[in-house]
mmCIF file of C-alpha atoms in Angstrom:
data_model
loop_
_atom_site.group_PDB
_atom_site.id
_atom_site.type_symbol
_atom_site.label_atom_id
_atom_site.label_comp_id
_atom_site.label_asym_id
_atom_site.label_seq_id
_atom_site.Cartn_x
_atom_site.Cartn_y
_atom_site.Cartn_z
ATOM 1 C CA CYS A 1 171.261 203.433 117.647
ATOM 2 C CA THR A 2 173.131 201.925 114.661
ATOM 3 C CA LYS A 3 173.927 198.450 116.000
ATOM 4 C CA CYS A 4 172.172 196.116 118.460
ATOM 5 C CA SER A 5 173.209 193.280 120.778
ATOM 6 C CA PRO A 6 173.176 189.784 119.164
ATOM 7 C CA LYS A 7 169.666 188.906 120.503
ATOM 8 C CA LYS A 8 168.039 192.087 119.164
ATOM 9 C CA VAL A 9 167.402 193.577 115.715
ATOM 10 C CA LEU A 10 167.759 197.141 114.507
ATOM 11 C CA TYR A 11 164.488 198.754 113.379
ATOM 12 C CA LEU A 12 164.450 202.443 112.346
ATOM 13 C CA GLY A 13 167.128 203.341 114.938
ATOM 14 C CA ASP A 14 165.663 201.216 117.776
ATOM 15 C CA CYS A 15 166.739 197.780 119.029
ATOM 16 C CA LEU A 16 163.797 195.340 119.213
ATOM 17 C CA GLU A 17 163.255 191.667 120.154
ATOM 18 C CA THR A 18 161.621 190.949 116.753
ATOM 19 C CA CYS A 19 160.793 192.836 113.601
ATOM 20 C CA PRO A 20 157.249 194.165 113.165
ATOM 21 C CA THR A 21 154.802 192.581 110.706
ATOM 22 C CA GLY A 22 155.885 193.122 107.111
ATOM 23 C CA TRP A 23 159.548 193.310 108.077
ATOM 24 C CA ILE A 24 162.112 190.489 108.505
ATOM 25 C CA PRO A 25 165.548 190.299 110.164
ATOM 26 C CA VAL A 26 168.469 190.320 107.706
ATOM 27 C CA ASP A 27 172.001 190.542 109.161
ATOM 28 C CA GLY A 28 170.763 192.056 112.449
ATOM 29 C CA GLU A 29 168.536 194.680 110.790
ATOM 30 C CA CYS A 30 164.811 194.725 110.032
ATOM 31 C CA LYS A 31 164.201 194.953 106.285
ATOM 32 C CA ARG A 32 160.772 195.738 104.819
ATOM 33 C CA CYS A 33 159.131 193.111 102.572
ATOM 34 C CA LYS A 34 158.619 194.613 99.116
ATOM 35 C CA GLY A 35 155.379 192.845 98.155
ATOM 36 C CA MET A 36 151.994 194.446 98.793
ATOM 37 C CA HIS A 37 149.996 192.852 101.665
ATOM 38 C CA CYS A 38 153.011 190.693 102.604
ATOM 39 C CA THR A 39 153.547 189.973 106.320
ATOM 40 C CA SER A 40 156.681 187.820 105.885
ATOM 41 C CA CYS A 41 159.076 187.396 102.979
ATOM 42 C CA SER A 42 162.260 185.657 101.904
ATOM 43 C CA ALA A 43 165.505 186.964 103.460
ATOM 44 C CA LYS A 44 167.255 186.198 100.139
ATOM 45 C CA ASP A 45 164.752 188.187 98.055
ATOM 46 C CA LEU A 46 162.497 190.694 99.852
ATOM 47 C CA SER A 47 160.112 190.760 96.858
ATOM 48 C CA ILE A 48 159.167 187.064 97.357
ATOM 49 C CA CYS A 49 156.358 186.877 99.878
ATOM 50 C CA GLU A 50 155.973 183.807 102.140
ATOM 51 C CA VAL A 51 152.961 184.881 104.283
ATOM 52 C CA CYS A 52 150.147 187.278 103.319
ATOM 53 C CA SER A 53 147.868 189.577 105.323
ATOM 54 C CA ASP A 54 144.439 188.206 106.295
ATOM 55 C CA GLY A 55 142.081 188.081 103.314
ATOM 56 C CA TYR A 56 144.920 187.615 100.821
ATOM 57 C CA ILE A 57 146.115 184.415 99.173
ATOM 58 C CA LEU A 58 149.742 183.543 98.497
ATOM 59 C CA TYR A 59 150.457 182.557 94.907
ATOM 60 C CA ASP A 60 153.914 182.300 93.390
ATOM 61 C CA GLY A 61 155.448 184.664 95.971
ATOM 62 C CA ILE A 62 152.721 187.330 95.527
ATOM 63 C CA CYS A 63 149.670 188.167 97.669
ATOM 64 C CA THR A 64 146.423 188.221 95.695
ATOM 65 C CA LEU A 65 142.683 188.431 96.434
ATOM 66 C CA THR A 66 141.767 185.602 94.028
ATOM 67 C CA CYS A 67 143.570 182.708 92.412
ATOM 68 C CA PRO A 68 144.478 183.247 88.748
ATOM 69 C CA ILE A 69 143.095 181.171 85.845
ATOM 70 C CA GLY A 70 144.504 177.664 85.877
ATOM 71 C CA THR A 71 144.754 177.524 89.684
ATOM 72 C CA PHE A 72 142.446 176.844 92.638
ATOM 73 C CA TYR A 73 142.427 177.910 96.285
ATOM 74 C CA SER A 74 143.733 175.282 98.726
ATOM 75 C CA ALA A 75 142.365 176.071 102.200
ATOM 76 C CA GLU A 76 144.793 173.734 103.981
ATOM 77 C CA ALA A 77 147.848 175.310 102.301
ATOM 78 C CA HIS A 78 146.249 178.810 102.180
ATOM 79 C CA THR A 79 147.636 179.246 98.685
ATOM 80 C CA CYS A 80 146.695 178.849 95.035
ATOM 81 C CA LYS A 81 147.661 175.510 93.515
ATOM 82 C CA LYS A 82 147.895 174.573 89.835
ATOM 83 C CA CYS A 83 145.026 172.763 88.105
ATOM 84 C CA ARG A 84 145.816 169.761 85.910
ATOM 85 C CA ASP A 85 147.261 170.437 82.446
ATOM 86 C CA TYR A 86 145.189 172.625 80.063
ATOM 87 C CA CYS A 87 142.542 173.305 82.762
ATOM 88 C CA ASP A 88 141.386 176.896 83.371
ATOM 89 C CA VAL A 89 138.870 176.257 86.180
ATOM 90 C CA CYS A 90 139.119 173.499 88.797
ATOM 91 C CA THR A 91 138.220 172.762 92.411
ATOM 92 C CA ASN A 92 141.283 170.594 93.111
ATOM 93 C CA GLU A 93 144.277 169.109 91.267
ATOM 94 C CA LYS A 94 142.158 166.385 89.629
ATOM 95 C CA ASP A 95 138.679 167.812 88.960
ATOM 96 C CA CYS A 96 138.559 170.242 86.059
ATOM 97 C CA SER A 97 135.311 172.007 85.145
ATOM 98 C CA GLN A 98 136.547 174.167 82.245
ATOM 99 C CA CYS A 99 139.464 173.682 79.844
ATOM 100 C CA ASP A 100 141.536 176.257 78.002
ATOM 101 C CA TYR A 101 140.423 177.467 74.541
ATOM 102 C CA ASP A 102 141.886 174.605 72.465
ATOM 103 C CA HIS A 103 141.033 171.613 74.681
ATOM 104 C CA TYR A 104 137.803 169.795 75.517
ATOM 105 C CA LEU A 105 136.590 168.560 78.892
ATOM 106 C CA MET A 106 136.209 164.777 79.114
ATOM 107 C CA ARG A 107 133.441 164.731 81.737
ATOM 108 C CA GLU A 108 133.995 161.104 82.800
ATOM 109 C CA THR A 109 137.574 161.804 83.883
ATOM 110 C CA ASN A 110 137.452 165.603 84.423
ATOM 111 C CA GLU A 111 140.540 166.012 82.255
ATOM 112 C CA CYS A 112 141.223 168.228 79.255
ATOM 113 C CA VAL A 113 141.953 166.586 75.905
ATOM 114 C CA GLU A 114 142.920 167.894 72.474
ATOM 115 C CA ASN A 115 140.565 165.475 70.664
ATOM 116 C CA CYS A 116 137.525 163.718 72.065
ATOM 117 C CA GLY A 117 138.343 160.473 70.267
ATOM 118 C CA ASP A 118 136.237 157.635 68.895
ATOM 119 C CA GLY A 119 132.775 157.236 70.349
ATOM 120 C CA TYR A 120 132.489 160.894 71.410
ATOM 121 C CA TYR A 121 131.248 164.152 69.939
ATOM 122 C CA ILE A 122 131.929 167.774 70.916
ATOM 123 C CA GLU A 123 129.063 169.408 72.815
ATOM 124 C CA ASP A 124 128.723 173.200 73.175
ATOM 125 C CA TYR A 125 132.250 173.673 71.762
ATOM 126 C CA GLU A 126 133.799 172.618 75.089
ATOM 127 C CA TYR A 127 132.775 169.128 76.280
ATOM 128 C CA CYS A 128 133.346 165.568 75.053
ATOM 129 C CA GLN A 129 130.044 163.710 75.204
ATOM 130 C CA LYS A 130 129.650 159.978 74.577
ATOM 131 C CA CYS A 131 127.716 158.931 71.462
ATOM 132 C CA GLU A 132 124.464 157.208 72.417
ATOM 133 C CA GLY A 133 124.301 154.839 69.445
ATOM 134 C CA THR A 134 125.591 151.264 69.830
ATOM 135 C CA ASN A 135 129.393 151.133 69.255
ATOM 136 C CA CYS A 136 129.467 154.389 67.218
ATOM 137 C CA LYS A 137 132.858 155.652 66.101
ATOM 138 C CA THR A 138 131.352 159.044 65.247
ATOM 139 C CA CYS A 139 127.847 160.400 65.731
ATOM 140 C CA CYS A 140 125.815 163.475 64.957
ATOM 141 C CA PRO A 141 126.177 166.210 67.639
ATOM 142 C CA ASN A 142 122.538 167.269 67.111
ATOM 143 C CA ASP A 143 121.370 163.656 67.478
ATOM 144 C CA PRO A 144 123.914 161.545 69.432
ATOM 145 C CA LYS A 145 121.935 158.336 68.741
ATOM 146 C CA LEU A 146 122.652 158.744 65.012
ATOM 147 C CA CYS A 147 125.868 156.851 64.191
ATOM 148 C CA LEU A 148 127.760 158.448 61.311
ATOM 149 C CA SER A 149 130.494 155.809 61.202
ATOM 150 C CA CYS A 150 131.463 152.532 62.857
ATOM 151 C CA PRO A 151 134.824 151.294 64.116
ATOM 152 C CA GLU A 152 136.889 149.163 61.724
ATOM 153 C CA GLY A 153 135.497 145.627 61.430
ATOM 154 C CA PHE A 154 131.964 146.633 62.547
ATOM 155 C CA TYR A 155 128.841 146.515 60.356
ATOM 156 C CA VAL A 156 126.098 149.120 60.083
ATOM 157 C CA THR A 157 122.716 147.561 60.746
ATOM 158 C CA TYR A 158 119.136 148.601 61.494
ATOM 159 C CA TYR A 159 116.755 146.913 63.902
ATOM 160 C CA SER A 160 113.067 146.715 63.093
ATOM 161 C CA GLY A 161 111.123 149.606 64.579
ATOM 162 C CA ASP A 162 114.318 151.603 65.275
ATOM 163 C CA PRO A 163 115.204 154.377 62.789
ATOM 164 C CA TYR A 164 118.797 154.644 64.050
ATOM 165 C CA PRO A 165 121.757 152.740 62.605
ATOM 166 C CA HIS A 166 123.774 150.568 64.994
ATOM 167 C CA CYS A 167 127.338 149.245 64.761
ATOM 168 C CA VAL A 168 127.677 145.487 65.319
ATOM 169 C CA LYS A 169 130.532 142.994 65.143
ATOM 170 C CA GLU A 170 128.331 140.370 63.449
ATOM 171 C CA CYS A 171 125.126 140.642 61.451
ATOM 172 C CA GLN A 172 122.021 139.425 63.234
ATOM 173 C CA GLU A 173 120.165 136.321 62.063
ATOM 174 C CA GLY A 174 118.481 136.769 58.676
ATOM 175 C CA LYS A 175 120.970 139.428 57.474
ATOM 176 C CA TYR A 176 124.199 138.987 55.543
ATOM 177 C CA PRO A 177 127.385 141.102 55.569
ATOM 178 C CA THR A 178 128.132 143.246 52.527
ATOM 179 C CA GLU A 179 130.262 146.268 51.611
ATOM 180 C CA GLU A 180 128.915 149.387 49.887
ATOM 181 C CA ASN A 181 131.229 152.307 49.058
ATOM 182 C CA GLY A 182 133.784 151.093 51.614
ATOM 183 C CA VAL A 183 131.170 150.766 54.401
ATOM 184 C CA LEU A 184 130.418 147.345 55.914
ATOM 185 C CA LYS A 185 126.644 146.816 56.170
ATOM 186 C CA CYS A 186 124.208 144.103 57.186
ATOM 187 C CA LYS A 187 121.564 143.554 54.474
ATOM 188 C CA SER A 188 118.347 141.508 54.495
#
């Protein structure tokens, strides 16, 4: 057989109701999908898969066993979806757990940033962690309570019994504001 009636499709010399799995009808003939583990593909481009065999995940027109870096598996869509920008490992579009090599994970927002910003330090070369000192602009990564600098307009002060410097907007009672080497300080 070389041609079939309008309601049938030609498959390897036979006329069938539908094409077998991995084949699709194109102009009255069954054409084999070109992708590995592909059960249905695009009629316009046989190399673009649309449905994969059981156990395989569709990603970008290809059937794969696991989602690539920067994507996560979406059970409802049965496909890999993209993580947020600069994220290598995520569980959904919003929650990143590991950023790419030149970004840091801001744990409070689960997003990847180029710089942690004021009030944060870099922990373990991959996370932005909040300084523990009062109003710190920068702090020591080995001791996050130790303020290294204060935001503009803040004074460095010490409280009795506390070895750590704090950043305050106004000096506490009994101390006066002064400037030493470009640093605002509260002195007794």
